[in-house]
CSV table of C-alpha atoms in Angstrom, one decimal:
chain,number,residue,atom,x,y,z
A,192,LYS,CA,92.4,96.6,117.6
A,193,LYS,CA,95.0,99.2,118.6
A,194,VAL,CA,97.1,100.4,115.7
A,195,ALA,CA,100.2,102.6,115.9
A,196,PHE,CA,100.9,104.9,113.0
A,197,ILE,CA,104.6,105.8,113.0
A,198,GLY,CA,106.2,108.5,110.8
A,199,ASN,CA,107.1,112.1,110.3
A,200,TYR,CA,104.7,115.0,110.8
A,201,THR,CA,103.6,115.0,107.2
A,202,ALA,CA,102.7,111.3,107.2
A,203,LEU,CA,100.8,111.6,110.5
A,204,ALA,CA,98.6,114.5,109.5
A,205,GLU,CA,95.5,112.3,108.8
A,206,ALA,CA,96.2,109.3,111.1
A,207,ASP,CA,93.6,110.3,113.7
A,208,GLU,CA,90.9,110.7,111.1
A,209,LEU,CA,91.8,107.3,109.6
A,210,GLY,CA,91.1,105.8,113.0
A,211,ASN,CA,87.6,107.3,113.0
A,212,PHE,CA,87.0,106.1,109.5
A,213,VAL,CA,88.0,102.4,110.1
A,214,ASN,CA,86.6,102.3,113.7
A,215,CYS,CA,89.7,101.4,115.5
A,216,ASP,CA,92.1,103.0,118.0
A,217,ILE,CA,95.0,104.6,116.0
A,218,LYS,CA,97.6,106.6,117.8
A,219,SER,CA,100.3,108.6,116.0
A,220,TYR,CA,104.0,108.3,117.0
A,221,HIS,CA,106.3,110.9,115.5
A,222,SER,CA,109.7,109.9,114.2
A,223,GLU,CA,112.3,111.6,111.9
A,224,SER,CA,115.1,109.0,112.2
A,225,THR,CA,115.8,105.3,112.4
A,226,ASP,CA,116.6,105.6,116.1
A,227,GLY,CA,113.4,107.5,116.6
A,228,ILE,CA,111.5,104.8,114.8
A,229,THR,CA,112.9,102.1,117.1
A,230,ARG,CA,111.9,104.2,120.2
A,231,ALA,CA,108.5,104.9,118.7
A,232,ILE,CA,107.8,101.2,118.2
A,233,ASP,CA,109.1,100.4,121.7
A,234,GLN,CA,106.7,103.0,123.1
A,235,ALA,CA,103.8,101.8,121.1
A,236,VAL,CA,104.3,98.3,122.3
A,237,ALA,CA,104.5,99.5,125.9
A,238,ASP,CA,101.3,101.4,125.3
A,239,GLY,CA,99.6,98.2,124.2
A,240,TYR,CA,99.4,98.8,120.4
A,241,THR,CA,99.5,95.5,118.5
A,242,ALA,CA,99.7,96.5,114.8
A,243,PHE,CA,101.7,99.1,113.0
A,244,ILE,CA,101.5,101.4,109.9
A,245,GLY,CA,104.5,103.1,108.6
A,246,GLY,CA,107.1,103.3,105.9
A,247,TYR,CA,109.8,101.0,104.8
A,248,SER,CA,111.9,101.2,108.0
A,249,VAL,CA,109.0,100.8,110.3
A,250,ASN,CA,108.0,97.6,108.4
A,251,LEU,CA,111.6,96.3,108.4
A,252,ILE,CA,111.9,96.7,112.1
A,253,CYS,CA,108.5,95.2,112.8
A,254,SER,CA,109.3,92.3,110.6
A,255,GLN,CA,112.5,91.7,112.5
A,256,ARG,CA,110.5,91.7,115.7
A,257,ARG,CA,107.7,89.6,114.3
A,258,LEU,CA,105.2,92.4,114.8
A,259,PRO,CA,102.3,92.8,112.3
A,260,SER,CA,102.7,95.8,110.1
A,261,VAL,CA,101.6,97.4,106.9
A,262,GLN,CA,103.5,99.8,104.7
A,263,GLY,CA,101.1,102.8,104.4
A,264,VAL,CA,103.3,105.8,103.9
A,265,GLY,CA,106.0,106.7,101.4
A,266,ARG,CA,106.3,107.3,97.7
A,267,GLY,CA,104.9,104.6,95.5
A,268,CYS,CA,103.5,102.8,98.5
A,269,ALA,CA,101.2,99.9,97.6
A,270,TYR,CA,99.8,99.4,101.1
A,271,ARG,CA,101.5,96.1,101.3
A,272,GLY,CA,101.5,93.9,104.4
A,273,CYS,CA,104.8,93.1,105.9
A,274,GLY,CA,105.9,90.8,108.7
A,275,PRO,CA,104.5,87.5,109.9
A,276,HIS,CA,100.9,88.6,109.6
A,277,GLY,CA,101.1,90.7,106.4
A,278,ALA,CA,99.1,90.0,103.3
């Protein structure tokens, strides 16, 4: 599975290591704004990534686009699934 991790530099610091840990292809896409998040999701989809990890805005946009995502960054995050394939 190809998973896109979308967020700011702080959130992305360990994304590559996470990919090694869970044995899947995780690529980091940097974004600091809502417009940047939209562009990052578009680029990840174009690159063939099929699932997404990010904060509230990433999950909101993915849900609107019916893309599977999980909220994995942000204060108080409970690692909850969002979108049509979320838990």
